[in-house]
Amino acid sequence: MFKLVKSGKTFVALDTETTGLNCLTDRIIEIGAVKFNSSGILDTFQTLINPQISISSLITEITGINNMMLEEAPVINEMLPSFVEFTKDSILIGHNVQFDLRFLKIELERLSRPELNNRVIDTLQFARWAFPENEKYKQTVLAEQLNIPIHNAHRAGDDARVCGNIFLQLINQTADRQKYF
């Protein structure tokens, strides 16, 4: 993957915040993404999304996002096309990224739009390979281990930024072993 980064490919680290864990019944309430290449950050994308359902106090406690914040936010069909365009021709990066991709896939299906077909790299799987001695692989644990500052955990924009930095740190720290990954 070291060669992949050095080749000039564009990556988009992404994260979503949702009303719950079930992609069939819950909705996305925030998307954050950071587009970067070997030169650095190229662009960012962050938006709250009105899920058109009430969010629980537990979700507010975890994310800091409340129902009032979402009232004036765009609904998913108003902003998802611009997110898809933002990710175009990029390799997607995420921590436990299949969670985010399942939600995005369902939302795209609801809008009769094609699913994302980007190449995907999961930093959770990458970290498990890179640090087999670790007992925990939560993004916050890895960020602390790699000295990556967290400014606003469980907000999609900051989580995407942290994820992108974890990816780059993992690339650099395992460059000599990557022929096997």
PDB file of C-alpha atoms in Angstrom:
ATOM      1  CA  MET A   1       0.000   0.000   0.000  1.00  0.00           C
ATOM      2  CA  PHE A   2       2.998   2.270   0.442  1.00  0.00           C
ATOM      3  CA  LYS A   3       3.383   2.209  -3.347  1.00  0.00           C
ATOM      4  CA  LEU A   4      -0.339   2.912  -3.743  1.00  0.00           C
ATOM      5  CA  VAL A   5      -0.041   6.104  -1.690  1.00  0.00           C
ATOM      6  CA  LYS A   6       3.167   7.175  -3.422  1.00  0.00           C
ATOM      7  CA  SER A   7       1.580   6.570  -6.846  1.00  0.00           C
ATOM      8  CA  GLY A   8      -0.533   9.703  -6.448  1.00  0.00           C
ATOM      9  CA  LYS A   9      -3.860   7.921  -5.963  1.00  0.00           C
ATOM     10  CA  THR A  10      -6.589   9.913  -4.274  1.00  0.00           C
ATOM     11  CA  PHE A  11      -8.147   8.617  -1.058  1.00  0.00           C
ATOM     12  CA  VAL A  12     -11.295   9.616   0.791  1.00  0.00           C
ATOM     13  CA  ALA A  13     -11.438   8.811   4.488  1.00  0.00           C
ATOM     14  CA  LEU A  14     -15.094   8.747   5.466  1.00  0.00           C
ATOM     15  CA  ASP A  15     -17.330   8.354   8.478  1.00  0.00           C
ATOM     16  CA  THR A  16     -21.031   8.461   9.165  1.00  0.00           C
ATOM     17  CA  GLU A  17     -23.053   9.081  12.292  1.00  0.00           C
ATOM     18  CA  THR A  18     -26.426   7.364  12.404  1.00  0.00           C
ATOM     19  CA  THR A  19     -29.612   7.139  14.437  1.00  0.00           C
ATOM     20  CA  GLY A  20     -28.706   3.562  15.403  1.00  0.00           C
ATOM     21  CA  LEU A  21     -26.954   0.416  14.248  1.00  0.00           C
ATOM     22  CA  ASN A  22     -29.512  -1.130  11.856  1.00  0.00           C
ATOM     23  CA  CYS A  23     -29.075   0.139   8.295  1.00  0.00           C
ATOM     24  CA  LEU A  24     -32.581  -1.041   7.379  1.00  0.00           C
ATOM     25  CA  THR A  25     -34.405   0.958  10.043  1.00  0.00           C
ATOM     26  CA  ASP A  26     -31.962   3.669  11.115  1.00  0.00           C
ATOM     27  CA  ARG A  27     -30.744   6.656   9.135  1.00  0.00           C
ATOM     28  CA  ILE A  28     -27.574   8.639   8.538  1.00  0.00           C
ATOM     29  CA  ILE A  29     -27.458  11.926  10.452  1.00  0.00           C
ATOM     30  CA  GLU A  30     -23.976  13.096   9.461  1.00  0.00           C
ATOM     31  CA  ILE A  31     -21.371  12.359   6.803  1.00  0.00           C
ATOM     32  CA  GLY A  32     -17.796  13.524   7.042  1.00  0.00           C
ATOM     33  CA  ALA A  33     -14.995  12.878   4.588  1.00  0.00           C
ATOM     34  CA  VAL A  34     -11.447  14.005   3.927  1.00  0.00           C
ATOM     35  CA  LYS A  35      -9.965  13.733   0.429  1.00  0.00           C
ATOM     36  CA  PHE A  36      -6.185  13.396   0.344  1.00  0.00           C
ATOM     37  CA  ASN A  37      -3.224  12.071  -1.583  1.00  0.00           C
ATOM     38  CA  SER A  38       0.499  11.818  -0.875  1.00  0.00           C
ATOM     39  CA  SER A  39       0.740  15.627  -1.001  1.00  0.00           C
ATOM     40  CA  GLY A  40      -1.819  16.129   1.780  1.00  0.00           C
ATOM     41  CA  ILE A  41      -5.462  17.101   2.206  1.00  0.00           C
ATOM     42  CA  LEU A  42      -7.167  18.118  -1.025  1.00  0.00           C
ATOM     43  CA  ASP A  43     -10.712  18.785   0.192  1.00  0.00           C
ATOM     44  CA  THR A  44     -13.210  18.037   2.946  1.00  0.00           C
ATOM     45  CA  PHE A  45     -16.905  17.199   3.011  1.00  0.00           C
ATOM     46  CA  GLN A  46     -19.110  17.442   6.086  1.00  0.00           C
ATOM     47  CA  THR A  47     -22.827  17.800   6.502  1.00  0.00           C
ATOM     48  CA  LEU A  48     -25.534  17.061   8.989  1.00  0.00           C
ATOM     49  CA  ILE A  49     -28.523  15.244   7.515  1.00  0.00           C
ATOM     50  CA  ASN A  50     -32.125  15.496   8.604  1.00  0.00           C
ATOM     51  CA  PRO A  51     -33.146  11.830   9.042  1.00  0.00           C
ATOM     52  CA  GLN A  52     -36.832  12.798   9.157  1.00  0.00           C
ATOM     53  CA  ILE A  53     -37.145  10.792  12.363  1.00  0.00           C
ATOM     54  CA  SER A  54     -36.356  11.750  15.916  1.00  0.00           C
ATOM     55  CA  ILE A  55     -32.979  10.743  17.311  1.00  0.00           C
ATOM     56  CA  SER A  56     -32.626   9.233  20.758  1.00  0.00           C
ATOM     57  CA  SER A  57     -30.972  10.831  23.754  1.00  0.00           C
ATOM     58  CA  LEU A  58     -28.357   8.065  23.597  1.00  0.00           C
ATOM     59  CA  ILE A  59     -27.316   9.139  20.072  1.00  0.00           C
ATOM     60  CA  THR A  60     -27.207  12.762  21.252  1.00  0.00           C
ATOM     61  CA  GLU A  61     -25.053  11.712  24.203  1.00  0.00           C
ATOM     62  CA  ILE A  62     -22.638   9.808  21.944  1.00  0.00           C
ATOM     63  CA  THR A  63     -22.397  12.304  19.077  1.00  0.00           C
ATOM     64  CA  GLY A  64     -23.425  15.640  20.512  1.00  0.00           C
ATOM     65  CA  ILE A  65     -25.936  15.902  17.663  1.00  0.00           C
ATOM     66  CA  ASN A  66     -29.490  16.735  18.738  1.00  0.00           C
ATOM     67  CA  ASN A  67     -32.851  16.941  17.009  1.00  0.00           C
ATOM     68  CA  MET A  68     -32.751  20.761  16.834  1.00  0.00           C
ATOM     69  CA  MET A  69     -29.436  20.652  14.971  1.00  0.00           C
ATOM     70  CA  LEU A  70     -30.997  18.391  12.350  1.00  0.00           C
ATOM     71  CA  GLU A  71     -34.222  20.337  11.755  1.00  0.00           C
ATOM     72  CA  GLU A  72     -32.672  22.690   9.191  1.00  0.00           C
ATOM     73  CA  ALA A  73     -30.193  20.167   7.777  1.00  0.00           C
ATOM     74  CA  PRO A  74     -30.696  18.840   4.244  1.00  0.00           C
ATOM     75  CA  VAL A  75     -32.407  15.501   3.769  1.00  0.00           C
ATOM     76  CA  ILE A  76     -30.360  12.660   2.320  1.00  0.00           C
ATOM     77  CA  ASN A  77     -31.626  12.989  -1.264  1.00  0.00           C
ATOM     78  CA  GLU A  78     -30.519  16.651  -1.331  1.00  0.00           C
ATOM     79  CA  MET A  79     -26.909  15.953  -0.426  1.00  0.00           C
ATOM     80  CA  LEU A  80     -26.039  12.340  -1.249  1.00  0.00           C
ATOM     81  CA  PRO A  81     -25.355  13.042  -4.959  1.00  0.00           C
ATOM     82  CA  SER A  82     -22.718  15.630  -3.988  1.00  0.00           C
ATOM     83  CA  PHE A  83     -21.096  13.120  -1.603  1.00  0.00           C
ATOM     84  CA  VAL A  84     -20.986  10.492  -4.363  1.00  0.00           C
ATOM     85  CA  GLU A  85     -19.356  13.060  -6.650  1.00  0.00           C
ATOM     86  CA  PHE A  86     -16.865  13.925  -3.881  1.00  0.00           C
ATOM     87  CA  THR A  87     -15.766  10.275  -3.655  1.00  0.00           C
ATOM     88  CA  LYS A  88     -15.569   9.769  -7.422  1.00  0.00           C
ATOM     89  CA  ASP A  89     -12.340   8.113  -8.603  1.00  0.00           C
ATOM     90  CA  SER A  90     -11.049   7.796  -5.031  1.00  0.00           C
ATOM     91  CA  ILE A  91     -10.143   4.851  -2.844  1.00  0.00           C
ATOM     92  CA  LEU A  92     -12.418   4.883   0.202  1.00  0.00           C
ATOM     93  CA  ILE A  93     -10.871   4.530   3.654  1.00  0.00           C
ATOM     94  CA  GLY A  94     -12.847   3.854   6.817  1.00  0.00           C
ATOM     95  CA  HIS A  95     -12.561   2.275  10.236  1.00  0.00           C
ATOM     96  CA  ASN A  96     -14.927  -0.690  10.231  1.00  0.00           C
ATOM     97  CA  VAL A  97     -15.914   0.820   6.904  1.00  0.00           C
ATOM     98  CA  GLN A  98     -18.517  -1.825   6.054  1.00  0.00           C
ATOM     99  CA  PHE A  99     -20.815  -0.256   8.667  1.00  0.00           C
ATOM    100  CA  ASP A 100     -20.723   3.087   6.837  1.00  0.00           C
ATOM    101  CA  LEU A 101     -20.960   1.477   3.401  1.00  0.00           C
ATOM    102  CA  ARG A 102     -24.062  -0.538   4.362  1.00  0.00           C
ATOM    103  CA  PHE A 103     -25.860   2.661   5.373  1.00  0.00           C
ATOM    104  CA  LEU A 104     -24.742   4.450   2.210  1.00  0.00           C
ATOM    105  CA  LYS A 105     -25.759   1.486   0.045  1.00  0.00           C
ATOM    106  CA  ILE A 106     -29.273   1.404   1.530  1.00  0.00           C
ATOM    107  CA  GLU A 107     -29.685   5.168   1.103  1.00  0.00           C
ATOM    108  CA  LEU A 108     -28.516   4.963  -2.510  1.00  0.00           C
ATOM    109  CA  GLU A 109     -30.970   2.109  -3.143  1.00  0.00           C
ATOM    110  CA  ARG A 110     -33.811   4.177  -1.640  1.00  0.00           C
ATOM    111  CA  LEU A 111     -32.938   6.920  -4.127  1.00  0.00           C
ATOM    112  CA  SER A 112     -32.661   4.446  -7.034  1.00  0.00           C
ATOM    113  CA  ARG A 113     -29.030   5.401  -7.507  1.00  0.00           C
ATOM    114  CA  PRO A 114     -26.174   2.974  -8.219  1.00  0.00           C
ATOM    115  CA  GLU A 115     -24.089   1.854  -5.274  1.00  0.00           C
ATOM    116  CA  LEU A 116     -20.563   3.093  -4.752  1.00  0.00           C
ATOM    117  CA  ASN A 117     -18.070   0.949  -6.624  1.00  0.00           C
ATOM    118  CA  ASN A 118     -14.868   2.477  -5.249  1.00  0.00           C
ATOM    119  CA  ARG A 119     -12.003   0.365  -4.025  1.00  0.00           C
ATOM    120  CA  VAL A 120     -12.173   0.208  -0.215  1.00  0.00           C
ATOM    121  CA  ILE A 121      -9.549  -0.128   2.526  1.00  0.00           C
ATOM    122  CA  ASP A 122     -10.606  -0.815   6.113  1.00  0.00           C
ATOM    123  CA  THR A 123      -8.257   0.653   8.721  1.00  0.00           C
ATOM    124  CA  LEU A 124      -9.649  -1.772  11.306  1.00  0.00           C
ATOM    125  CA  GLN A 125      -8.440  -4.754   9.267  1.00  0.00           C
ATOM    126  CA  PHE A 126      -5.210  -2.964   8.409  1.00  0.00           C
ATOM    127  CA  ALA A 127      -4.532  -2.213  12.104  1.00  0.00           C
ATOM    128  CA  ARG A 128      -5.213  -5.826  13.081  1.00  0.00           C
ATOM    129  CA  TRP A 129      -2.586  -6.884  10.571  1.00  0.00           C
ATOM    130  CA  ALA A 130      -0.153  -4.100  11.528  1.00  0.00           C
ATOM    131  CA  PHE A 131      -0.458  -4.516  15.312  1.00  0.00           C
ATOM    132  CA  PRO A 132      -1.388  -8.137  16.062  1.00  0.00           C
ATOM    133  CA  GLU A 133      -0.255  -7.615  19.661  1.00  0.00           C
ATOM    134  CA  ASN A 134      -2.972  -5.021  20.354  1.00  0.00           C
ATOM    135  CA  GLU A 135      -5.918  -6.080  22.467  1.00  0.00           C
ATOM    136  CA  LYS A 136      -8.195  -3.296  21.217  1.00  0.00           C
ATOM    137  CA  TYR A 137      -8.588  -1.720  17.800  1.00  0.00           C
ATOM    138  CA  LYS A 138     -11.100   1.054  18.386  1.00  0.00           C
ATOM    139  CA  GLN A 139     -10.263   4.132  16.379  1.00  0.00           C
ATOM    140  CA  THR A 140      -9.761   6.176  19.558  1.00  0.00           C
ATOM    141  CA  VAL A 141      -7.322   3.572  20.924  1.00  0.00           C
ATOM    142  CA  LEU A 142      -5.332   3.524  17.685  1.00  0.00           C
ATOM    143  CA  ALA A 143      -5.278   7.320  17.536  1.00  0.00           C
ATOM    144  CA  GLU A 144      -3.827   7.450  21.034  1.00  0.00           C
ATOM    145  CA  GLN A 145      -1.304   4.726  20.193  1.00  0.00           C
ATOM    146  CA  LEU A 146      -0.212   6.648  17.074  1.00  0.00           C
ATOM    147  CA  ASN A 147      -0.274  10.097  18.755  1.00  0.00           C
ATOM    148  CA  ILE A 148      -3.047  11.395  16.509  1.00  0.00           C
ATOM    149  CA  PRO A 149      -5.081  14.125  18.212  1.00  0.00           C
ATOM    150  CA  ILE A 150      -8.834  13.687  18.453  1.00  0.00           C
ATOM    151  CA  HIS A 151     -10.739  16.955  18.591  1.00  0.00           C
ATOM    152  CA  ASN A 152     -14.351  15.788  18.438  1.00  0.00           C
ATOM    153  CA  ALA A 153     -14.819  12.016  18.621  1.00  0.00           C
ATOM    154  CA  HIS A 154     -18.070  10.656  17.200  1.00  0.00           C
ATOM    155  CA  ARG A 155     -18.486  13.583  14.868  1.00  0.00           C
ATOM    156  CA  ALA A 156     -18.085  12.418  11.298  1.00  0.00           C
ATOM    157  CA  GLY A 157     -15.677  15.081  10.074  1.00  0.00           C
ATOM    158  CA  ASP A 158     -13.158  14.610  12.868  1.00  0.00           C
ATOM    159  CA  ASP A 159     -13.522  10.825  12.809  1.00  0.00           C
ATOM    160  CA  ALA A 160     -12.780  10.879   9.059  1.00  0.00           C
ATOM    161  CA  ARG A 161      -9.707  13.063   9.634  1.00  0.00           C
ATOM    162  CA  VAL A 162      -8.459  10.728  12.378  1.00  0.00           C
ATOM    163  CA  CYS A 163      -9.104   7.690  10.176  1.00  0.00           C
ATOM    164  CA  GLY A 164      -7.109   9.183   7.301  1.00  0.00           C
ATOM    165  CA  ASN A 165      -4.223   9.900   9.652  1.00  0.00           C
ATOM    166  CA  ILE A 166      -4.352   6.365  11.080  1.00  0.00           C
ATOM    167  CA  PHE A 167      -4.207   5.024   7.531  1.00  0.00           C
ATOM    168  CA  LEU A 168      -1.145   7.121   6.690  1.00  0.00           C
ATOM    169  CA  GLN A 169       0.588   6.171   9.957  1.00  0.00           C
ATOM    170  CA  LEU A 170      -0.106   2.485   9.329  1.00  0.00           C
ATOM    171  CA  ILE A 171       1.315   2.847   5.817  1.00  0.00           C
ATOM    172  CA  ASN A 172       4.497   4.439   7.092  1.00  0.00           C
ATOM    173  CA  GLN A 173       5.005   2.111  10.050  1.00  0.00           C
ATOM    174  CA  THR A 174       4.557  -1.075   8.033  1.00  0.00           C
ATOM    175  CA  ALA A 175       6.212  -0.129   4.734  1.00  0.00           C
ATOM    176  CA  ASP A 176       8.798  -2.903   5.083  1.00  0.00           C
ATOM    177  CA  ARG A 177       6.088  -5.578   5.565  1.00  0.00           C
ATOM    178  CA  GLN A 178       3.529  -4.442   3.002  1.00  0.00           C
ATOM    179  CA  LYS A 179       4.393  -6.858   0.274  1.00  0.00           C
ATOM    180  CA  TYR A 180       2.358  -9.370   2.299  1.00  0.00           C
ATOM    181  CA  PHE A 181      -0.720  -7.190   2.868  1.00  0.00           C
TER     182      PHE A 181
END
